[in-house]
Amino acid sequence: KLFEDFMQGLLRGCPTRKWKMFLPVEFQIVRQGHTKFDWHLLEKNVMYRWYNKLDQTIRNFWTVFHKLPEQKKKMFLAFLSGSDQIPGYGLEHFTFSIEDAQAENPDEIFLSANTCSCILFLPR
């Protein structure tokens, strides 16, 4: 009974005729996002504001990031975007910004993120 109720609600919101346009693997990506990550491609797609990619803070950030285990990198992605998955359109189109938090004393503020806009506020 519970499953039937669930299935009725699901089919009302997402009729099966629309599912047929996808191959099973494509539908899984649409529903769950991508599960394989090219973290260097993520780095390549970053935009910087009040930083450039050669600043020591940015180089330190990426050095530390690439040394993290896979699970911690996914946790960072969740911190940044609200999800540990890459949307169905793919990592090559996923961009985020790293901005200088512009604090008078950067040692007194924490790393923060705006998940709606995928902005990482990185103190110097």
GROMACS .gro file of N, CA and C in nm:
model
  372
    1LYS      N    1   0.083  -0.120   0.000
    1LYS     CA    2   0.000   0.000   0.000
    1LYS      C    3   0.087   0.126   0.000
    2LEU      N    4   0.189   0.128   0.085
    2LEU     CA    5   0.275   0.246   0.091
    2LEU      C    6   0.347   0.268  -0.042
    3PHE      N    7   0.396   0.158  -0.101
    3PHE     CA    8   0.465   0.172  -0.228
    3PHE      C    9   0.369   0.219  -0.337
    4GLU      N   10   0.248   0.167  -0.338
    4GLU     CA   11   0.150   0.208  -0.439
    4GLU      C   12   0.121   0.357  -0.428
    5ASP      N   13   0.104   0.407  -0.306
    5ASP     CA   14   0.082   0.550  -0.286
    5ASP      C   15   0.201   0.631  -0.335
    6PHE      N   16   0.321   0.584  -0.302
    6PHE     CA   17   0.442   0.652  -0.348
    6PHE      C   18   0.446   0.654  -0.501
    7MET      N   19   0.420   0.539  -0.563
    7MET     CA   20   0.426   0.528  -0.709
    7MET      C   21   0.324   0.619  -0.775
    8GLN      N   22   0.204   0.626  -0.721
    8GLN     CA   23   0.101   0.716  -0.776
    8GLN      C   24   0.147   0.861  -0.772
    9GLY      N   25   0.203   0.902  -0.660
    9GLY     CA   26   0.252   1.040  -0.647
    9GLY      C   27   0.366   1.068  -0.742
   10LEU      N   28   0.457   0.973  -0.754
   10LEU     CA   29   0.570   0.989  -0.844
   10LEU      C   30   0.524   1.000  -0.989
   11LEU      N   31   0.433   0.914  -1.030
   11LEU     CA   32   0.385   0.916  -1.168
   11LEU      C   33   0.303   1.040  -1.199
   12ARG      N   34   0.238   1.095  -1.097
   12ARG     CA   35   0.162   1.218  -1.117
   12ARG      C   36   0.257   1.334  -1.146
   13GLY      N   37   0.371   1.338  -1.075
   13GLY     CA   38   0.466   1.447  -1.093
   13GLY      C   39   0.563   1.425  -1.207
   14CYS      N   40   0.585   1.301  -1.242
   14CYS     CA   41   0.682   1.269  -1.347
   14CYS      C   42   0.632   1.149  -1.426
   15PRO      N   43   0.544   1.172  -1.521
   15PRO     CA   44   0.484   1.063  -1.597
   15PRO      C   45   0.588   0.980  -1.672
   16THR      N   46   0.565   0.849  -1.681
   16THR     CA   47   0.662   0.759  -1.743
   16THR      C   48   0.685   0.791  -1.891
   17ARG      N   49   0.590   0.851  -1.958
   17ARG     CA   50   0.611   0.881  -2.100
   17ARG      C   51   0.729   0.977  -2.119
   18LYS      N   52   0.757   1.059  -2.019
   18LYS     CA   53   0.872   1.150  -2.027
   18LYS      C   54   1.003   1.078  -1.997
   19TRP      N   55   0.997   0.969  -1.923
   19TRP     CA   56   1.117   0.894  -1.890
   19TRP      C   57   1.173   0.823  -2.012
   20LYS      N   58   1.090   0.790  -2.109
   20LYS     CA   59   1.131   0.710  -2.224
   20LYS      C   60   1.231   0.782  -2.314
   21MET      N   61   1.244   0.912  -2.301
   21MET     CA   62   1.341   0.985  -2.382
   21MET      C   63   1.485   0.959  -2.336
   22PHE      N   64   1.503   0.900  -2.218
   22PHE     CA   65   1.635   0.876  -2.162
   22PHE      C   66   1.673   0.729  -2.169
   23LEU      N   67   1.800   0.705  -2.194
   23LEU     CA   68   1.855   0.572  -2.170
   23LEU      C   69   1.868   0.556  -2.019
   24PRO      N   70   1.870   0.434  -1.967
   24PRO     CA   71   1.879   0.417  -1.822
   24PRO      C   72   1.996   0.493  -1.758
   25VAL      N   73   2.113   0.489  -1.821
   25VAL     CA   74   2.228   0.559  -1.764
   25VAL      C   75   2.207   0.710  -1.764
   26GLU      N   76   2.141   0.763  -1.867
   26GLU     CA   77   2.112   0.907  -1.874
   26GLU      C   78   2.012   0.946  -1.766
   27PHE      N   79   1.911   0.862  -1.746
   27PHE     CA   80   1.810   0.892  -1.644
   27PHE      C   81   1.874   0.892  -1.505
   28GLN      N   82   1.966   0.802  -1.482
   28GLN     CA   83   2.035   0.798  -1.353
   28GLN      C   84   2.113   0.927  -1.331
   29ILE      N   85   2.178   0.978  -1.435
   29ILE     CA   86   2.253   1.103  -1.423
   29ILE      C   87   2.158   1.220  -1.396
   30VAL      N   88   2.045   1.222  -1.465
   30VAL     CA   89   1.946   1.329  -1.442
   30VAL      C   90   1.898   1.326  -1.298
   31ARG      N   91   1.873   1.207  -1.246
   31ARG     CA   92   1.819   1.195  -1.110
   31ARG      C   93   1.925   1.214  -1.002
   32GLN      N   94   2.047   1.164  -1.025
   32GLN     CA   95   2.147   1.163  -0.919
   32GLN      C   96   2.265   1.255  -0.943
   33GLY      N   97   2.282   1.303  -1.062
   33GLY     CA   98   2.402   1.380  -1.095
   33GLY      C   99   2.516   1.286  -1.130
   34HIS      N  100   2.628   1.345  -1.166
   34HIS     CA  101   2.745   1.266  -1.202
   34HIS      C  102   2.812   1.214  -1.075
   35THR      N  103   2.870   1.096  -1.085
   35THR     CA  104   2.936   1.037  -0.969
   35THR      C  105   3.087   1.029  -0.985
   36LYS      N  106   3.137   1.056  -1.105
   36LYS     CA  107   3.281   1.057  -1.128
   36LYS      C  108   3.325   1.201  -1.149
   37PHE      N  109   3.436   1.236  -1.087
   37PHE     CA  110   3.480   1.375  -1.086
   37PHE      C  111   3.621   1.389  -1.142
   38ASP      N  112   3.642   1.491  -1.222
   38ASP     CA  113   3.774   1.530  -1.267
   38ASP      C  114   3.804   1.660  -1.193
   39TRP      N  115   3.873   1.649  -1.081
   39TRP     CA  116   3.892   1.764  -0.994
   39TRP      C  117   3.980   1.870  -1.060
   40HIS      N  118   4.067   1.831  -1.151
   40HIS     CA  119   4.149   1.929  -1.221
   40HIS      C  120   4.064   2.012  -1.318
   41LEU      N  121   3.961   1.951  -1.373
   41LEU     CA  122   3.867   2.025  -1.458
   41LEU      C  123   3.789   2.125  -1.373
   42LEU      N  124   3.754   2.086  -1.252
   42LEU     CA  125   3.687   2.179  -1.160
   42LEU      C  126   3.777   2.300  -1.136
   43GLU      N  127   3.904   2.275  -1.110
   43GLU     CA  128   4.000   2.385  -1.087
   43GLU      C  129   4.009   2.474  -1.211
   44LYS      N  130   4.009   2.414  -1.327
   44LYS     CA  131   4.021   2.490  -1.452
   44LYS      C  132   3.902   2.584  -1.474
   45ASN      N  133   3.784   2.546  -1.425
   45ASN     CA  134   3.662   2.623  -1.449
   45ASN      C  135   3.636   2.733  -1.347
   46VAL      N  136   3.724   2.749  -1.250
   46VAL     CA  137   3.702   2.849  -1.145
   46VAL      C  138   3.725   2.990  -1.199
   47MET      N  139   3.641   3.081  -1.151
   47MET     CA  140   3.659   3.224  -1.180
   47MET      C  141   3.707   3.289  -1.050
   48TYR      N  142   3.793   3.385  -1.061
   48TYR     CA  143   3.850   3.452  -0.943
   48TYR      C  144   3.807   3.597  -0.939
   49ARG      N  145   3.779   3.643  -0.819
   49ARG     CA  146   3.744   3.784  -0.799
   49ARG      C  147   3.832   3.837  -0.686
   50TRP      N  148   3.907   3.940  -0.715
   50TRP     CA  149   4.005   3.997  -0.623
   50TRP      C  150   4.120   3.900  -0.596
   51TYR      N  151   4.130   3.801  -0.679
   51TYR     CA  152   4.241   3.705  -0.679
   51TYR      C  153   4.277   3.678  -0.824
   52ASN      N  154   4.393   3.619  -0.845
   52ASN     CA  155   4.421   3.555  -0.973
   52ASN      C  156   4.481   3.419  -0.942
   53LYS      N  157   4.486   3.333  -1.041
   53LYS     CA  158   4.523   3.194  -1.014
   53LYS      C  159   4.668   3.177  -0.969
   54LEU      N  160   4.750   3.280  -0.983
   54LEU     CA  161   4.888   3.271  -0.940
   54LEU      C  162   4.913   3.326  -0.800
   55ASP      N  163   4.810   3.383  -0.735
   55ASP     CA  164   4.826   3.431  -0.598
   55ASP      C  165   4.862   3.314  -0.507
   56GLN      N  166   4.947   3.342  -0.410
   56GLN     CA  167   4.993   3.237  -0.319
   56GLN      C  168   4.877   3.171  -0.246
   57THR      N  169   4.777   3.247  -0.206
   57THR     CA  170   4.660   3.190  -0.136
   57THR      C  171   4.589   3.089  -0.225
   58ILE      N  172   4.573   3.120  -0.351
   58ILE     CA  173   4.505   3.030  -0.445
   58ILE      C  174   4.591   2.906  -0.470
   59ARG      N  175   4.721   2.924  -0.490
   59ARG     CA  176   4.807   2.808  -0.511
   59ARG      C  177   4.807   2.717  -0.389
   60ASN      N  178   4.809   2.776  -0.270
   60ASN     CA  179   4.802   2.696  -0.147
   60ASN      C  180   4.669   2.621  -0.138
   61PHE      N  181   4.561   2.690  -0.171
   61PHE     CA  182   4.429   2.627  -0.166
   61PHE      C  183   4.426   2.502  -0.255
   62TRP      N  184   4.469   2.514  -0.381
   62TRP     CA  185   4.462   2.401  -0.472
   62TRP      C  186   4.560   2.290  -0.435
   63THR      N  187   4.675   2.327  -0.380
   63THR     CA  188   4.770   2.224  -0.333
   63THR      C  189   4.705   2.139  -0.225
   64VAL      N  190   4.644   2.205  -0.128
   64VAL     CA  191   4.578   2.133  -0.019
   64VAL      C  192   4.458   2.055  -0.073
   65PHE      N  193   4.379   2.117  -0.157
   65PHE     CA  194   4.259   2.052  -0.210
   65PHE      C  195   4.293   1.922  -0.281
   66HIS      N  196   4.392   1.923  -0.368
   66HIS     CA  197   4.425   1.804  -0.446
   66HIS      C  198   4.485   1.692  -0.360
   67LYS      N  199   4.531   1.725  -0.240
   67LYS     CA  200   4.583   1.622  -0.149
   67LYS      C  201   4.473   1.558  -0.065
   68LEU      N  202   4.355   1.617  -0.065
   68LEU     CA  203   4.244   1.563   0.014
   68LEU      C  204   4.197   1.429  -0.042
   69PRO      N  205   4.148   1.340   0.047
   69PRO     CA  206   4.086   1.217  -0.004
   69PRO      C  207   3.955   1.250  -0.077
   70GLU      N  208   3.912   1.161  -0.160
   70GLU     CA  209   3.793   1.181  -0.243
   70GLU      C  210   3.671   1.225  -0.161
   71GLN      N  211   3.649   1.162  -0.048
   71GLN     CA  212   3.532   1.194   0.035
   71GLN      C  213   3.536   1.339   0.085
   72LYS      N  214   3.654   1.386   0.121
   72LYS     CA  215   3.667   1.525   0.168
   72LYS      C  216   3.644   1.623   0.053
   73LYS      N  217   3.686   1.587  -0.067
   73LYS     CA  218   3.661   1.674  -0.183
   73LYS      C  219   3.511   1.684  -0.209
   74LYS      N  220   3.440   1.574  -0.192
   74LYS     CA  221   3.294   1.577  -0.209
   74LYS      C  222   3.229   1.660  -0.099
   75MET      N  223   3.285   1.654   0.022
   75MET     CA  224   3.233   1.737   0.130
   75MET      C  225   3.253   1.885   0.099
   76PHE      N  226   3.368   1.918   0.039
   76PHE     CA  227   3.391   2.056  -0.003
   76PHE      C  228   3.288   2.098  -0.107
   77LEU      N  229   3.261   2.010  -0.203
   77LEU     CA  230   3.161   2.039  -0.306
   77LEU      C  231   3.025   2.066  -0.243
   78ALA      N  232   2.989   1.988  -0.141
   78ALA     CA  233   2.862   2.010  -0.070
   78ALA      C  234   2.863   2.143   0.005
   79PHE      N  235   2.976   2.178   0.065
   79PHE     CA  236   2.989   2.306   0.134
   79PHE      C  237   2.972   2.422   0.035
   80LEU      N  238   3.028   2.406  -0.084
   80LEU     CA  239   3.026   2.510  -0.185
   80LEU      C  240   2.891   2.524  -0.253
   81SER      N  241   2.829   2.411  -0.289
   81SER     CA  242   2.711   2.416  -0.375
   81SER      C  243   2.583   2.364  -0.311
   82GLY      N  244   2.595   2.302  -0.195
   82GLY     CA  245   2.477   2.244  -0.131
   82GLY      C  246   2.454   2.099  -0.170
   83SER      N  247   2.539   2.044  -0.257
   83SER     CA  248   2.526   1.905  -0.300
   83SER      C  249   2.664   1.847  -0.326
   84ASP      N  250   2.681   1.720  -0.293
   84ASP     CA  251   2.809   1.655  -0.323
   84ASP      C  252   2.809   1.590  -0.460
   85GLN      N  253   2.710   1.624  -0.541
   85GLN     CA  254   2.699   1.571  -0.677
   85GLN      C  255   2.711   1.685  -0.778
   86ILE      N  256   2.762   1.651  -0.895
   86ILE     CA  257   2.769   1.747  -1.005
   86ILE      C  258   2.638   1.733  -1.083
   87PRO      N  259   2.571   1.844  -1.115
   87PRO     CA  260   2.445   1.835  -1.191
   87PRO      C  261   2.461   1.761  -1.323
   88GLY      N  262   2.351   1.717  -1.379
   88GLY     CA  263   2.350   1.636  -1.500
   88GLY      C  264   2.418   1.698  -1.619
   89TYR      N  265   2.430   1.831  -1.623
   89TYR     CA  266   2.493   1.894  -1.739
   89TYR      C  267   2.644   1.875  -1.740
   90GLY      N  268   2.702   1.825  -1.632
   90GLY     CA  269   2.842   1.785  -1.632
   90GLY      C  270   2.938   1.883  -1.571
   91LEU      N  271   3.049   1.829  -1.527
   91LEU     CA  272   3.152   1.908  -1.461
   91LEU      C  273   3.214   2.012  -1.552
   92GLU      N  274   3.220   1.981  -1.682
   92GLU     CA  275   3.281   2.078  -1.774
   92GLU      C  276   3.201   2.208  -1.780
   93HIS      N  277   3.076   2.207  -1.736
   93HIS     CA  278   2.993   2.327  -1.736
   93HIS      C  279   2.968   2.381  -1.595
   94PHE      N  280   3.018   2.311  -1.495
   94PHE     CA  281   2.999   2.353  -1.357
   94PHE      C  282   3.110   2.454  -1.322
   95THR      N  283   3.071   2.573  -1.284
   95THR     CA  284   3.169   2.674  -1.248
   95THR      C  285   3.139   2.727  -1.109
   96PHE      N  286   3.242   2.777  -1.046
   96PHE     CA  287   3.223   2.848  -0.920
   96PHE      C  288   3.327   2.958  -0.912
   97SER      N  289   3.310   3.046  -0.816
   97SER     CA  290   3.401   3.159  -0.798
   97SER      C  291   3.471   3.148  -0.665
   98ILE      N  292   3.595   3.191  -0.664
   98ILE     CA  293   3.668   3.210  -0.539
   98ILE      C  294   3.691   3.359  -0.527
   99GLU      N  295   3.644   3.415  -0.417
   99GLU     CA  296   3.656   3.559  -0.394
   99GLU      C  297   3.731   3.586  -0.266
  100ASP      N  298   3.808   3.692  -0.268
  100ASP     CA  299   3.875   3.738  -0.147
  100ASP      C  300   3.767   3.792  -0.053
  101ALA      N  301   3.768   3.745   0.070
  101ALA     CA  302   3.667   3.791   0.167
  101ALA      C  303   3.688   3.937   0.205
  102GLN      N  304   3.802   3.994   0.172
  102GLN     CA  305   3.836   4.134   0.194
  102GLN      C  306   3.812   4.179   0.339
  103ALA      N  307   3.869   4.105   0.428
  103ALA     CA  308   3.859   4.139   0.570
  103ALA      C  309   3.982   4.219   0.611
  104GLU      N  310   3.962   4.309   0.708
  104GLU     CA  311   4.076   4.385   0.759
  104GLU      C  312   4.180   4.292   0.819
  105ASN      N  313   4.133   4.193   0.895
  105ASN     CA  314   4.223   4.094   0.952
  105ASN      C  315   4.176   3.955   0.908
  106PRO      N  316   4.230   3.902   0.799
  106PRO     CA  317   4.183   3.775   0.744
  106PRO      C  318   4.193   3.658   0.841
  107ASP      N  319   4.283   3.669   0.941
  107ASP     CA  320   4.298   3.561   1.038
  107ASP      C  321   4.181   3.552   1.135
  108GLU      N  322   4.096   3.652   1.134
  108GLU     CA  323   3.983   3.653   1.228
  108GLU      C  324   3.852   3.609   1.165
  109ILE      N  325   3.852   3.570   1.036
  109ILE     CA  326   3.728   3.524   0.974
  109ILE      C  327   3.745   3.382   0.923
  110PHE      N  328   3.633   3.316   0.903
  110PHE     CA  329   3.631   3.179   0.857
  110PHE      C  330   3.602   3.172   0.708
  111LEU      N  331   3.643   3.064   0.650
  111LEU     CA  332   3.606   3.032   0.514
  111LEU      C  333   3.453   3.022   0.509
  112SER      N  334   3.391   3.077   0.405
  112SER     CA  335   3.246   3.069   0.393
  112SER      C  336   3.209   3.053   0.246
  113ALA      N  337   3.083   3.020   0.222
  113ALA     CA  338   3.038   2.999   0.085
  113ALA      C  339   2.896   3.049   0.069
  114ASN      N  340   2.865   3.092  -0.051
  114ASN     CA  341   2.729   3.124  -0.091
  114ASN      C  342   2.686   3.010  -0.183
  115THR      N  343   2.604   2.919  -0.132
  115THR     CA  344   2.569   2.799  -0.208
  115THR      C  345   2.479   2.830  -0.328
  116CYS      N  346   2.399   2.934  -0.320
  116CYS     CA  347   2.311   2.968  -0.433
  116CYS      C  348   2.391   3.009  -0.556
  117SER      N  349   2.498   3.083  -0.534
  117SER     CA  350   2.579   3.133  -0.644
  117SER      C  351   2.711   3.058  -0.662
  118CYS      N  352   2.734   2.958  -0.578
  118CYS     CA  353   2.860   2.881  -0.582
  118CYS      C  354   2.982   2.973  -0.573
  119ILE      N  355   2.985   3.052  -0.466
  119ILE     CA  356   3.096   3.141  -0.441
  119ILE      C  357   3.164   3.097  -0.312
  120LEU      N  358   3.294   3.077  -0.318
  120LEU     CA  359   3.374   3.047  -0.202
  120LEU      C  360   3.444   3.176  -0.159
  121PHE      N  361   3.423   3.220  -0.037
  121PHE     CA  362   3.488   3.339   0.016
  121PHE      C  363   3.609   3.291   0.093
  122LEU      N  364   3.724   3.312   0.034
  122LEU     CA  365   3.851   3.260   0.086
  122LEU      C  366   3.934   3.375   0.140
  123PRO      N  367   3.954   3.381   0.272
  123PRO     CA  368   4.038   3.487   0.326
  123PRO      C  369   4.186   3.465   0.288
  124ARG      N  370   4.256   3.572   0.274
  124ARG     CA  371   4.399   3.562   0.236
  124ARG      C  372   4.482   3.498   0.346
   0.00000   0.00000   0.00000
